[in-house]
């Protein structure tokens, strides 16, 4: 799928699908070492009380937050975005609903730390209007990795001898059936020694990708983001 520059709301996948793909990577990358870096500078994909995050250590940094009642907000920046430098200035919150985390967003805007904001409600994405003179808002470079399913599959490094393949594990995540048992079998049967199952299970619970009513082993529980 080709994304526009600047981005269009229709370029993004449905919010739950975006959450599932991003969340799966957050689960697979979860580690105690990265958790300890949360207050320094964490990179990669992860989940915490503020939602799903992506930081590639330099050029792109994003957050997807679930706000309940089918509402989401996606915000962040890529170095390709010209929004915050555009003259005349662009109001990234023009037309924004009042349920957004407006204090957080305004703080980032005031600090020149935000490139665009998209929000999701009633099954559709929206954003502020852009002038015709804007070349790019960074959405393509930041989020295209989640749009085409093939790109997500390419990012899933499970090892050659993994007991489940990328297609299978992504299918489970997108159906919200990524159970603790599936992760346990992946870790137990993998050639990799970097998997940290308890931390992965905490991330799994946070994403909610195991589905409702699925128990999480003792010591791995946390509150699912967005209820």
Short mmCIF file of C-alpha atoms in Angstrom, two decimals:
data_model
loop_
_atom_site.label_atom_id
_atom_site.label_comp_id
_atom_site.label_asym_id
_atom_site.label_seq_id
_atom_site.Cartn_x
_atom_site.Cartn_y
_atom_site.Cartn_z
CA UNK A 1 0.00 0.00 0.00
CA UNK A 2 1.33 3.43 -0.94
CA UNK A 3 1.19 6.09 1.76
CA UNK A 4 0.81 9.75 0.94
CA UNK A 5 3.15 12.57 1.85
CA UNK A 6 1.86 14.26 3.86
CA UNK A 7 -0.14 11.40 5.32
CA UNK A 8 -3.86 10.92 4.87
CA UNK A 9 -6.06 9.37 7.58
CA UNK A 10 -6.98 6.58 5.17
CA UNK A 11 -3.33 5.54 4.92
CA UNK A 12 -3.44 4.00 8.39
CA UNK A 13 -4.80 0.54 9.19
CA UNK A 14 -7.82 0.22 11.43
CA UNK A 15 -6.69 1.12 14.94
CA UNK A 16 -7.07 -2.33 16.52
CA UNK A 17 -5.02 -3.85 13.69
CA UNK A 18 -2.30 -1.23 14.10
CA UNK A 19 -2.33 -1.91 17.84
CA UNK A 20 -2.00 -5.67 17.30
CA UNK A 21 0.94 -5.44 14.89
CA UNK A 22 2.80 -2.90 16.98
CA UNK A 23 1.94 -4.73 20.18
CA UNK A 24 3.30 -8.03 18.91
CA UNK A 25 6.70 -6.45 18.30
CA UNK A 26 6.56 -4.90 21.77
CA UNK A 27 5.96 -8.33 23.29
CA UNK A 28 8.73 -10.04 21.34
CA UNK A 29 11.26 -7.30 22.16
CA UNK A 30 10.40 -7.06 25.86
CA UNK A 31 13.42 -7.36 28.15
CA UNK A 32 14.32 -6.42 31.70
CA UNK A 33 17.29 -4.40 30.48
CA UNK A 34 15.10 -2.26 28.23
CA UNK A 35 12.56 -1.77 31.03
CA UNK A 36 15.33 -0.36 33.21
CA UNK A 37 16.09 2.19 30.48
CA UNK A 38 12.55 3.60 30.60
CA UNK A 39 13.67 6.75 32.40
CA UNK A 40 16.84 7.20 30.35
CA UNK A 41 16.26 6.60 26.63
CA UNK A 42 14.52 3.44 25.58
CA UNK A 43 14.53 2.32 21.96
CA UNK A 44 12.71 -0.28 19.86
CA UNK A 45 9.06 -1.19 20.42
CA UNK A 46 7.55 -1.36 23.91
CA UNK A 47 4.43 -0.84 25.98
CA UNK A 48 3.91 0.96 29.28
CA UNK A 49 1.15 2.86 31.04
CA UNK A 50 1.24 5.49 28.30
CA UNK A 51 0.57 3.07 25.45
CA UNK A 52 2.69 1.55 22.70
CA UNK A 53 5.93 3.27 21.78
CA UNK A 54 8.46 3.21 18.95
CA UNK A 55 11.87 4.86 18.98
CA UNK A 56 14.59 4.02 16.48
CA UNK A 57 17.25 5.95 18.39
CA UNK A 58 17.42 9.04 16.29
CA UNK A 59 15.02 9.65 13.41
CA UNK A 60 11.54 8.52 14.42
CA UNK A 61 9.63 8.41 17.71
CA UNK A 62 5.93 7.54 18.11
CA UNK A 63 3.19 6.66 20.59
CA UNK A 64 -0.12 4.88 20.05
CA UNK A 65 -2.44 5.26 23.00
CA UNK A 66 -5.73 3.48 23.57
CA UNK A 67 -8.24 5.81 25.23
CA UNK A 68 -11.26 3.53 25.66
CA UNK A 69 -14.61 3.40 23.86
CA UNK A 70 -12.91 2.57 20.57
CA UNK A 71 -10.78 5.71 20.70
CA UNK A 72 -7.06 5.95 19.98
CA UNK A 73 -4.49 8.67 19.46
CA UNK A 74 -1.31 8.33 17.40
CA UNK A 75 1.33 10.99 17.77
CA UNK A 76 5.02 11.44 17.23
CA UNK A 77 7.55 12.67 14.74
CA UNK A 78 9.94 11.59 12.05
CA UNK A 79 12.80 13.77 10.88
CA UNK A 80 11.06 13.98 7.49
CA UNK A 81 8.17 15.97 8.96
CA UNK A 82 7.98 19.64 8.06
CA UNK A 83 4.96 20.42 10.23
CA UNK A 84 6.66 22.01 13.23
CA UNK A 85 8.86 24.20 11.01
CA UNK A 86 6.15 25.24 8.56
CA UNK A 87 5.45 28.93 8.03
CA UNK A 88 2.74 29.94 8.66
CA UNK A 89 2.45 27.59 11.61
CA UNK A 90 0.17 24.56 11.46
CA UNK A 91 -2.20 23.87 14.33
CA UNK A 92 -1.87 20.09 14.76
CA UNK A 93 -4.84 20.10 17.14
CA UNK A 94 -7.27 21.99 14.92
CA UNK A 95 -10.56 20.11 15.04
CA UNK A 96 -9.24 17.68 17.65
CA UNK A 97 -11.75 16.12 20.05
CA UNK A 98 -11.58 17.01 23.73
CA UNK A 99 -10.90 13.40 24.78
CA UNK A 100 -7.33 13.56 23.51
CA UNK A 101 -4.48 13.96 26.06
CA UNK A 102 -4.34 17.63 25.18
CA UNK A 103 -1.98 18.72 27.97
CA UNK A 104 0.60 16.13 26.87
CA UNK A 105 0.25 17.04 23.21
CA UNK A 106 0.49 20.78 23.82
CA UNK A 107 3.60 20.26 25.95
CA UNK A 108 5.25 18.33 23.10
CA UNK A 109 4.17 20.95 20.55
CA UNK A 110 5.56 23.77 22.70
CA UNK A 111 8.87 21.91 22.92
CA UNK A 112 9.04 21.31 19.15
CA UNK A 113 8.89 17.56 19.82
CA UNK A 114 5.86 16.67 17.71
CA UNK A 115 5.47 16.15 13.97
CA UNK A 116 1.84 15.07 13.65
CA UNK A 117 -1.24 13.89 15.54
CA UNK A 118 -3.92 11.47 14.31
CA UNK A 119 -6.96 10.36 16.28
CA UNK A 120 -9.37 7.46 15.83
CA UNK A 121 -13.06 7.32 16.71
CA UNK A 122 -16.15 5.67 15.23
CA UNK A 123 -13.99 3.43 13.05
CA UNK A 124 -12.04 6.18 11.27
CA UNK A 125 -8.79 8.12 11.58
CA UNK A 126 -8.69 11.92 11.38
CA UNK A 127 -6.19 14.74 11.71
CA UNK A 128 -5.98 18.51 11.48
CA UNK A 129 -6.15 20.05 7.99
CA UNK A 130 -2.82 20.79 6.28
CA UNK A 131 -1.97 23.55 3.82
CA UNK A 132 -1.12 22.54 0.27
CA UNK A 133 2.43 23.82 0.82
CA UNK A 134 3.26 21.09 3.36
CA UNK A 135 5.42 18.40 1.75
CA UNK A 136 5.45 15.77 4.51
CA UNK A 137 4.24 15.18 8.06
CA UNK A 138 6.41 12.10 8.68
CA UNK A 139 3.57 9.56 8.82
CA UNK A 140 4.92 7.52 5.91
CA UNK A 141 8.45 7.11 7.28
CA UNK A 142 7.17 6.48 10.79
CA UNK A 143 4.20 4.19 10.29
CA UNK A 144 4.60 2.49 6.90
CA UNK A 145 6.28 -0.45 8.68
CA UNK A 146 2.88 -1.42 10.13
CA UNK A 147 0.71 -0.83 7.06
CA UNK A 148 1.69 -3.71 4.78
CA UNK A 149 1.42 -7.08 6.46
CA UNK A 150 4.47 -8.32 4.58
CA UNK A 151 6.60 -5.63 6.22
CA UNK A 152 5.43 -6.72 9.66
CA UNK A 153 6.27 -10.34 8.85
CA UNK A 154 9.75 -9.31 7.70
CA UNK A 155 10.30 -7.66 11.09
CA UNK A 156 9.46 -10.83 13.03
CA UNK A 157 12.78 -12.55 13.73
CA UNK A 158 11.78 -15.78 15.47
CA UNK A 159 14.80 -17.89 14.53
CA UNK A 160 15.08 -20.71 12.02
CA UNK A 161 13.88 -23.46 14.35
CA UNK A 162 11.04 -21.60 16.04
CA UNK A 163 8.05 -23.84 16.79
CA UNK A 164 5.71 -21.19 15.36
CA UNK A 165 6.29 -19.13 12.23
CA UNK A 166 5.80 -15.40 11.62
CA UNK A 167 2.46 -15.90 9.83
CA UNK A 168 1.06 -17.96 12.68
CA UNK A 169 2.14 -15.68 15.49
CA UNK A 170 0.93 -12.57 13.64
CA UNK A 171 -2.41 -14.24 12.94
CA UNK A 172 -2.81 -14.93 16.65
CA UNK A 173 -1.92 -11.35 17.58
CA UNK A 174 -4.34 -9.85 15.07
CA UNK A 175 -7.13 -12.10 16.39
CA UNK A 176 -6.22 -11.22 20.01
CA UNK A 177 -5.34 -14.88 20.63
CA UNK A 178 -1.67 -14.46 21.47
CA UNK A 179 -1.82 -16.65 24.55
CA UNK A 180 0.82 -17.16 27.26
CA UNK A 181 1.04 -20.80 26.13
CA UNK A 182 2.00 -19.76 22.62
CA UNK A 183 4.76 -17.51 23.94
CA UNK A 184 5.98 -20.27 26.26
CA UNK A 185 6.24 -22.69 23.35
CA UNK A 186 8.11 -20.09 21.29
CA UNK A 187 10.67 -19.49 24.04
CA UNK A 188 11.06 -23.17 24.89
CA UNK A 189 11.57 -24.26 21.29
CA UNK A 190 13.67 -21.38 19.99
CA UNK A 191 17.38 -21.39 19.24
CA UNK A 192 17.61 -17.92 20.76
CA UNK A 193 18.68 -17.38 24.34
CA UNK A 194 17.64 -13.72 24.57
CA UNK A 195 13.93 -14.33 25.19
CA UNK A 196 12.80 -13.29 28.68
CA UNK A 197 9.45 -14.99 29.18
CA UNK A 198 8.29 -13.22 32.39
CA UNK A 199 8.94 -9.81 30.86
CA UNK A 200 7.30 -10.87 27.60
CA UNK A 201 4.24 -12.00 29.53
CA UNK A 202 4.01 -8.65 31.28
CA UNK A 203 4.09 -6.95 27.91
CA UNK A 204 1.52 -9.40 26.56
CA UNK A 205 -0.87 -8.58 29.37
CA UNK A 206 -0.33 -4.87 28.81
CA UNK A 207 -1.22 -5.13 25.14
CA UNK A 208 -4.35 -7.19 25.75
CA UNK A 209 -3.46 -9.38 22.76
CA UNK A 210 -4.18 -12.55 24.70
CA UNK A 211 -7.86 -11.66 24.65
CA UNK A 212 -10.34 -11.28 27.47
CA UNK A 213 -10.53 -13.88 30.19
CA UNK A 214 -7.03 -15.27 29.56
CA UNK A 215 -5.06 -15.65 32.78
CA UNK A 216 -1.46 -14.47 33.09
CA UNK A 217 0.96 -16.49 35.24
CA UNK A 218 1.86 -15.20 38.69
CA UNK A 219 4.55 -12.55 38.67
CA UNK A 220 3.80 -11.46 35.13
CA UNK A 221 0.64 -9.46 35.62
CA UNK A 222 0.13 -5.77 34.98
CA UNK A 223 -2.82 -3.62 34.02
CA UNK A 224 -3.86 -3.80 30.35
CA UNK A 225 -3.49 -0.40 28.70
CA UNK A 226 -6.76 1.33 27.96
CA UNK A 227 -8.88 -1.12 29.92
#
